[in-house]
């Protein structure tokens, strides 16, 4: 288990990690997410004693890293796959690590087999691809058979087969009761691998929660409806008090109702539908929703940021004048009575109106 309490790191006036409290439990794959520069690597470095906290502390199995008697047997880490002496072979690199940590030679062959590098084990690692380097780093992390494993962007540079392999490896390690703490920017991959999340933004812990709970708390499911009569359907749906967003030339996202309710409105008004789907939110949507304000390095989006999940180019393209895009009703508010007037144009925002 990894436990951080009030963990803080300042570089001059820059607060890289700001009073972070979180726990990484054994038996789970815990994803460590955050935008660029959020403080993930700094946190991992402090866990491994490579950086000293300015305040607070972090322990592995109840001890500071420097207090661990046989560190490689307790915690294995892949932080930077390139941090390997390029002239050494994979075998010799691992053998040096093993010898200096009292680990049996046969374990080197074992981990080389585990990561699939036997055939290139005697070649200098400077000729390795990024993916091979990642595998060698993972072999080093596994060498001491530790109960706690940390991986910083482990799928970086791996091909699809490699990504699947590391996903299964991490799940297997957690199943064996180990603590697995992994950072990644690949949300779809994280959604498939982690069951718990620690989310950091500008050095502060924004969430420490289960995967599904995180998604449910930070993003909303919606109904996707596709119709050749969007210009008629949009205002009718908005009149029910539901938030309606344009998703493409022929579809809308409707927040609030069940699919049957959207179908009923369309049917009552003789509007043809080509699709009616309940869409569950993704980890990416939830992550963007939570961390949007904490992103340090923004790329410019012409016309401003769109609502989560709706790309900037889709918003104006398919909206006639945007007047029927409604804001969400206040929680608990009753929908307006049938036949009530639609919201007046412009009152609840323009083409992207009411979307924040
Ligand atoms: N040695 C250092 N000196 C000064 N500032 C640093 C140093 N290391 C990190 N920082 C700053 O601390 C902040 C956190 O950096 P960190 O590398 O921990 O973020 P990260 O979440 O790992 O980012 P990324 O996802 O881009 O790898 C950043 O603003 C970074 O510029």
CSV table of N, CA and C in Angstrom, one decimal, residues 120-227:
chain,number,residue,atom,x,y,z
A,120,UNK,N,16.5,-11.1,-27.6
A,120,UNK,CA,17.4,-9.9,-27.8
A,120,UNK,C,18.2,-9.6,-26.5
A,121,UNK,N,18.1,-10.5,-25.6
A,121,UNK,CA,18.7,-10.3,-24.2
A,121,UNK,C,20.2,-9.9,-24.2
A,122,UNK,N,20.9,-10.5,-25.2
A,122,UNK,CA,22.4,-10.2,-25.2
A,122,UNK,C,22.8,-9.1,-26.1
A,123,UNK,N,21.8,-8.4,-26.7
A,123,UNK,CA,22.2,-7.3,-27.6
A,123,UNK,C,22.2,-6.0,-26.8
A,124,UNK,N,23.0,-5.0,-27.2
A,124,UNK,CA,23.1,-3.7,-26.5
A,124,UNK,C,21.7,-3.0,-26.5
A,125,UNK,N,21.3,-2.5,-25.4
A,125,UNK,CA,20.0,-1.9,-25.3
A,125,UNK,C,19.9,-0.6,-26.1
A,126,UNK,N,21.0,0.0,-26.5
A,126,UNK,CA,20.9,1.2,-27.2
A,126,UNK,C,20.2,1.0,-28.6
A,127,UNK,N,20.2,-0.2,-29.1
A,127,UNK,CA,19.5,-0.5,-30.3
A,127,UNK,C,18.0,-0.8,-30.1
A,128,UNK,N,17.6,-0.8,-28.9
A,128,UNK,CA,16.2,-1.1,-28.6
A,128,UNK,C,15.2,-0.1,-29.1
A,129,UNK,N,14.0,-0.5,-29.6
A,129,UNK,CA,12.9,0.4,-29.9
A,129,UNK,C,12.4,0.9,-28.5
A,130,UNK,N,11.5,2.0,-28.6
A,130,UNK,CA,10.9,2.5,-27.4
A,130,UNK,C,10.1,1.4,-26.7
A,131,UNK,N,9.4,0.6,-27.5
A,131,UNK,CA,8.6,-0.5,-26.9
A,131,UNK,C,9.5,-1.5,-26.2
A,132,UNK,N,10.6,-1.9,-26.8
A,132,UNK,CA,11.5,-2.8,-26.2
A,132,UNK,C,12.1,-2.3,-24.9
A,133,UNK,N,12.4,-1.0,-24.9
A,133,UNK,CA,12.9,-0.3,-23.7
A,133,UNK,C,11.9,-0.3,-22.6
A,134,UNK,N,10.6,-0.1,-22.9
A,134,UNK,CA,9.5,-0.2,-21.9
A,134,UNK,C,9.5,-1.6,-21.3
A,135,UNK,N,9.6,-2.6,-22.2
A,135,UNK,CA,9.6,-4.0,-21.7
A,135,UNK,C,10.8,-4.3,-20.7
A,136,UNK,N,12.0,-3.7,-21.1
A,136,UNK,CA,13.1,-3.9,-20.2
A,136,UNK,C,12.9,-3.2,-18.9
A,137,UNK,N,12.4,-2.0,-18.9
A,137,UNK,CA,12.1,-1.3,-17.7
A,137,UNK,C,11.1,-2.1,-16.8
A,138,UNK,N,10.1,-2.7,-17.4
A,138,UNK,CA,9.1,-3.5,-16.7
A,138,UNK,C,9.8,-4.7,-16.1
A,139,UNK,N,10.7,-5.3,-16.9
A,139,UNK,CA,11.5,-6.5,-16.3
A,139,UNK,C,12.2,-6.1,-15.1
A,140,UNK,N,12.9,-4.9,-15.1
A,140,UNK,CA,13.6,-4.4,-14.0
A,140,UNK,C,12.7,-4.2,-12.8
A,141,UNK,N,11.5,-3.7,-13.0
A,141,UNK,CA,10.5,-3.5,-11.9
A,141,UNK,C,10.1,-4.8,-11.3
A,142,UNK,N,10.0,-5.8,-12.1
A,142,UNK,CA,9.5,-7.1,-11.6
A,142,UNK,C,10.6,-8.0,-11.0
A,143,UNK,N,11.9,-7.5,-11.2
A,143,UNK,CA,13.0,-8.4,-10.8
A,143,UNK,C,12.9,-8.9,-9.3
A,144,UNK,N,12.6,-8.0,-8.4
A,144,UNK,CA,12.6,-8.4,-7.0
A,144,UNK,C,11.3,-9.0,-6.5
A,145,UNK,N,10.4,-9.3,-7.5
A,145,UNK,CA,9.1,-9.8,-7.2
A,145,UNK,C,8.4,-9.0,-6.1
A,146,UNK,N,8.3,-7.7,-6.3
A,146,UNK,CA,7.8,-6.8,-5.2
A,146,UNK,C,6.3,-6.8,-5.1
A,147,UNK,N,5.8,-6.4,-4.0
A,147,UNK,CA,4.4,-6.3,-3.7
A,147,UNK,C,3.8,-5.0,-4.2
A,148,UNK,N,4.6,-4.0,-4.5
A,148,UNK,CA,4.2,-2.7,-4.9
A,148,UNK,C,4.8,-2.4,-6.2
A,149,UNK,N,4.0,-2.0,-7.2
A,149,UNK,CA,4.6,-1.7,-8.6
A,149,UNK,C,4.1,-0.4,-9.0
A,150,UNK,N,5.0,0.4,-9.6
A,150,UNK,CA,4.6,1.7,-10.1
A,150,UNK,C,5.1,1.8,-11.6
A,151,UNK,N,4.2,2.3,-12.4
A,151,UNK,CA,4.6,2.4,-13.8
A,151,UNK,C,4.2,3.8,-14.3
A,152,UNK,N,5.1,4.6,-14.8
A,152,UNK,CA,4.8,5.9,-15.4
A,152,UNK,C,4.7,5.8,-16.9
A,153,UNK,N,3.5,5.9,-17.4
A,153,UNK,CA,3.3,5.8,-18.8
A,153,UNK,C,3.8,4.5,-19.4
A,154,UNK,N,3.4,3.3,-18.9
A,154,UNK,CA,4.0,2.1,-19.4
A,154,UNK,C,3.7,1.7,-20.8
A,155,UNK,N,2.6,2.2,-21.3
A,155,UNK,CA,2.2,1.7,-22.7
A,155,UNK,C,2.8,2.6,-23.8
A,156,UNK,N,3.5,3.7,-23.3
A,156,UNK,CA,4.2,4.6,-24.2
A,156,UNK,C,5.1,3.8,-25.2
A,157,UNK,N,4.8,3.9,-26.5
A,157,UNK,CA,5.6,3.2,-27.5
A,157,UNK,C,5.3,1.8,-27.7
A,158,UNK,N,4.4,1.2,-27.0
A,158,UNK,CA,4.0,-0.2,-27.3
A,158,UNK,C,3.0,-0.3,-28.4
A,159,UNK,N,3.2,-1.4,-29.2
A,159,UNK,CA,2.2,-1.7,-30.2
A,159,UNK,C,1.0,-2.3,-29.6
A,160,UNK,N,-0.1,-2.5,-30.4
A,160,UNK,CA,-1.4,-3.0,-29.8
A,160,UNK,C,-1.2,-4.3,-29.1
A,161,UNK,N,-0.3,-5.2,-29.6
A,161,UNK,CA,-0.1,-6.5,-28.9
A,161,UNK,C,0.6,-6.2,-27.5
A,162,UNK,N,1.5,-5.3,-27.5
A,162,UNK,CA,2.2,-4.9,-26.3
A,162,UNK,C,1.3,-4.2,-25.3
A,163,UNK,N,0.4,-3.4,-25.8
A,163,UNK,CA,-0.6,-2.7,-24.9
A,163,UNK,C,-1.5,-3.8,-24.2
A,164,UNK,N,-1.9,-4.7,-25.0
A,164,UNK,CA,-2.8,-5.8,-24.4
A,164,UNK,C,-2.0,-6.6,-23.4
A,165,UNK,N,-0.7,-6.8,-23.7
A,165,UNK,CA,0.1,-7.6,-22.8
A,165,UNK,C,0.3,-6.9,-21.5
A,166,UNK,N,0.6,-5.6,-21.5
A,166,UNK,CA,0.8,-4.9,-20.3
A,166,UNK,C,-0.5,-4.7,-19.5
A,167,UNK,N,-1.6,-4.6,-20.2
A,167,UNK,CA,-2.9,-4.5,-19.6
A,167,UNK,C,-3.2,-5.8,-18.7
A,168,UNK,N,-3.0,-6.9,-19.4
A,168,UNK,CA,-3.2,-8.2,-18.7
A,168,UNK,C,-2.2,-8.4,-17.6
A,169,UNK,N,-1.0,-8.0,-17.8
A,169,UNK,CA,0.1,-8.1,-16.8
A,169,UNK,C,-0.3,-7.3,-15.5
A,170,UNK,N,-0.8,-6.1,-15.7
A,170,UNK,CA,-1.1,-5.3,-14.5
A,170,UNK,C,-2.3,-5.8,-13.8
A,171,UNK,N,-3.3,-6.3,-14.6
A,171,UNK,CA,-4.5,-6.9,-13.9
A,171,UNK,C,-4.1,-8.2,-13.1
A,172,UNK,N,-3.2,-9.0,-13.7
A,172,UNK,CA,-2.7,-10.2,-13.1
A,172,UNK,C,-1.9,-9.9,-11.8
A,173,UNK,N,-1.1,-8.8,-11.9
A,173,UNK,CA,-0.3,-8.4,-10.7
A,173,UNK,C,-1.2,-8.0,-9.5
A,174,UNK,N,-2.3,-7.3,-9.9
A,174,UNK,CA,-3.3,-6.8,-8.9
A,174,UNK,C,-4.0,-8.0,-8.3
A,175,UNK,N,-4.4,-9.0,-9.2
A,175,UNK,CA,-5.1,-10.2,-8.8
A,175,UNK,C,-4.3,-11.0,-7.8
A,176,UNK,N,-2.9,-10.9,-8.0
A,176,UNK,CA,-2.1,-11.6,-7.0
A,176,UNK,C,-2.0,-10.9,-5.7
A,177,UNK,N,-2.7,-9.8,-5.6
A,177,UNK,CA,-2.7,-9.1,-4.3
A,177,UNK,C,-1.7,-7.9,-4.2
A,178,UNK,N,-1.1,-7.6,-5.3
A,178,UNK,CA,-0.1,-6.5,-5.3
A,178,UNK,C,-0.7,-5.2,-5.5
A,179,UNK,N,0.0,-4.1,-5.1
A,179,UNK,CA,-0.4,-2.8,-5.3
A,179,UNK,C,0.1,-2.3,-6.7
A,180,UNK,N,-0.7,-1.9,-7.5
A,180,UNK,CA,-0.3,-1.5,-8.9
A,180,UNK,C,-0.7,0.0,-9.1
A,181,UNK,N,0.2,0.9,-9.3
A,181,UNK,CA,-0.1,2.3,-9.4
A,181,UNK,C,0.5,2.7,-10.8
A,182,UNK,N,-0.4,3.2,-11.7
A,182,UNK,CA,0.1,3.4,-13.1
A,182,UNK,C,-0.5,4.7,-13.6
A,183,UNK,N,0.4,5.5,-14.2
A,183,UNK,CA,0.0,6.8,-14.8
A,183,UNK,C,-0.1,6.6,-16.3
A,184,UNK,N,-1.1,7.2,-16.9
A,184,UNK,CA,-1.2,7.2,-18.3
A,184,UNK,C,-2.1,8.3,-18.8
A,185,UNK,N,-1.8,8.8,-20.1
A,185,UNK,CA,-2.7,9.8,-20.7
A,185,UNK,C,-3.7,9.1,-21.6
A,186,UNK,N,-3.6,7.8,-21.8
A,186,UNK,CA,-4.5,7.1,-22.7
A,186,UNK,C,-5.7,6.7,-21.9
A,187,UNK,N,-6.8,7.5,-22.0
A,187,UNK,CA,-8.0,7.3,-21.2
A,187,UNK,C,-8.7,6.0,-21.5
A,188,UNK,N,-8.7,5.6,-22.8
A,188,UNK,CA,-9.5,4.4,-23.2
A,188,UNK,C,-8.7,3.2,-22.6
A,189,UNK,N,-7.4,3.3,-22.6
A,189,UNK,CA,-6.6,2.2,-22.1
A,189,UNK,C,-6.8,2.1,-20.6
A,190,UNK,N,-6.8,3.2,-19.9
A,190,UNK,CA,-6.9,3.3,-18.5
A,190,UNK,C,-8.3,2.7,-18.1
A,191,UNK,N,-9.3,3.1,-18.9
A,191,UNK,CA,-10.7,2.6,-18.5
A,191,UNK,C,-10.7,1.1,-18.6
A,192,UNK,N,-9.9,0.5,-19.4
A,192,UNK,CA,-9.9,-1.0,-19.5
A,192,UNK,C,-9.0,-1.7,-18.4
A,193,UNK,N,-8.1,-0.9,-17.9
A,193,UNK,CA,-7.1,-1.5,-17.0
A,193,UNK,C,-7.4,-1.2,-15.5
A,194,UNK,N,-7.7,0.0,-15.2
A,194,UNK,CA,-7.7,0.4,-13.7
A,194,UNK,C,-9.1,0.2,-13.2
A,195,UNK,N,-9.2,-0.1,-11.9
A,195,UNK,CA,-10.5,-0.2,-11.2
A,195,UNK,C,-10.6,0.9,-10.2
A,196,UNK,N,-9.5,1.6,-9.9
A,196,UNK,CA,-9.5,2.8,-9.0
A,196,UNK,C,-8.7,3.9,-9.6
A,197,UNK,N,-9.0,5.1,-9.3
A,197,UNK,CA,-8.3,6.3,-9.8
A,197,UNK,C,-7.9,7.3,-8.8
A,198,UNK,N,-6.7,7.8,-9.0
A,198,UNK,CA,-6.3,9.0,-8.2
A,198,UNK,C,-6.1,10.1,-9.3
A,199,UNK,N,-6.8,11.2,-9.2
A,199,UNK,CA,-6.7,12.2,-10.3
A,199,UNK,C,-6.1,13.5,-9.7
A,200,UNK,N,-5.1,14.0,-10.4
A,200,UNK,CA,-4.4,15.2,-9.9
A,200,UNK,C,-4.5,16.3,-10.9
A,201,UNK,N,-4.6,17.5,-10.4
A,201,UNK,CA,-4.6,18.7,-11.3
A,201,UNK,C,-3.9,19.9,-10.6
A,202,UNK,N,-3.0,20.5,-11.3
A,202,UNK,CA,-2.1,21.5,-10.7
A,202,UNK,C,-1.7,21.2,-9.3
A,203,UNK,N,-1.2,19.9,-9.2
A,203,UNK,CA,-0.7,19.5,-7.9
A,203,UNK,C,-1.6,19.1,-6.8
A,204,UNK,N,-2.9,19.3,-7.0
A,204,UNK,CA,-3.9,19.0,-6.0
A,204,UNK,C,-4.7,17.7,-6.4
A,205,UNK,N,-5.0,16.9,-5.4
A,205,UNK,CA,-5.7,15.7,-5.6
A,205,UNK,C,-7.2,16.1,-5.9
A,206,UNK,N,-7.7,15.7,-7.0
A,206,UNK,CA,-9.1,16.1,-7.4
A,206,UNK,C,-10.1,14.9,-7.1
A,207,UNK,N,-9.5,13.7,-7.2
A,207,UNK,CA,-10.4,12.6,-6.9
A,207,UNK,C,-9.6,11.4,-6.5
A,208,UNK,N,-10.1,10.6,-5.6
A,208,UNK,CA,-9.5,9.3,-5.2
A,208,UNK,C,-10.7,8.4,-5.0
A,209,UNK,N,-11.0,7.7,-6.1
A,209,UNK,CA,-12.3,7.0,-6.1
A,209,UNK,C,-12.3,5.8,-7.1
A,210,UNK,N,-13.3,5.0,-7.0
A,210,UNK,CA,-13.5,3.9,-7.9
A,210,UNK,C,-13.7,4.4,-9.3
A,211,UNK,N,-13.4,3.6,-10.3
A,211,UNK,CA,-13.5,4.0,-11.7
A,211,UNK,C,-15.0,4.3,-12.1
A,212,UNK,N,-15.9,3.5,-11.8
A,212,UNK,CA,-17.3,3.7,-12.2
A,212,UNK,C,-17.9,4.9,-11.5
A,213,UNK,N,-17.5,5.0,-10.2
A,213,UNK,CA,-18.0,6.1,-9.4
A,213,UNK,C,-17.5,7.4,-9.9
A,214,UNK,N,-16.2,7.4,-10.4
A,214,UNK,CA,-15.6,8.6,-11.0
A,214,UNK,C,-16.4,9.1,-12.2
A,215,UNK,N,-16.7,8.1,-13.1
A,215,UNK,CA,-17.4,8.4,-14.3
A,215,UNK,C,-18.8,8.9,-14.0
A,216,UNK,N,-19.5,8.2,-13.1
A,216,UNK,CA,-20.9,8.6,-12.7
A,216,UNK,C,-20.9,10.0,-12.1
A,217,UNK,N,-19.9,10.3,-11.3
A,217,UNK,CA,-19.9,11.6,-10.6
A,217,UNK,C,-19.6,12.8,-11.6
A,218,UNK,N,-18.7,12.5,-12.5
A,218,UNK,CA,-18.2,13.6,-13.3
A,218,UNK,C,-18.7,13.7,-14.8
A,219,UNK,N,-19.5,12.8,-15.2
A,219,UNK,CA,-20.1,12.9,-16.5
A,219,UNK,C,-21.5,12.4,-16.5
A,220,UNK,N,-22.3,12.8,-17.5
A,220,UNK,CA,-23.7,12.5,-17.6
A,220,UNK,C,-24.0,11.7,-18.8
A,221,UNK,N,-24.8,10.6,-18.6
A,221,UNK,CA,-25.2,9.9,-19.7
A,221,UNK,C,-26.2,10.7,-20.6
A,222,UNK,N,-26.3,10.3,-21.8
A,222,UNK,CA,-27.2,11.1,-22.7
A,222,UNK,C,-27.9,10.2,-23.7
A,223,UNK,N,-28.9,10.7,-24.4
A,223,UNK,CA,-29.5,9.9,-25.5
A,223,UNK,C,-29.1,10.5,-26.8
A,224,UNK,N,-28.6,9.7,-27.7
A,224,UNK,CA,-28.2,10.2,-29.0
A,224,UNK,C,-29.4,9.9,-29.9
A,225,UNK,N,-29.9,10.9,-30.6
A,225,UNK,CA,-31.0,10.8,-31.5
A,225,UNK,C,-30.6,11.3,-32.9
A,226,UNK,N,-30.9,10.5,-33.9
A,226,UNK,CA,-30.5,10.9,-35.3
A,226,UNK,C,-31.8,11.0,-36.0
A,227,UNK,N,-31.9,12.0,-36.8
A,227,UNK,CA,-33.2,12.2,-37.5
A,227,UNK,C,-32.9,13.1,-38.7
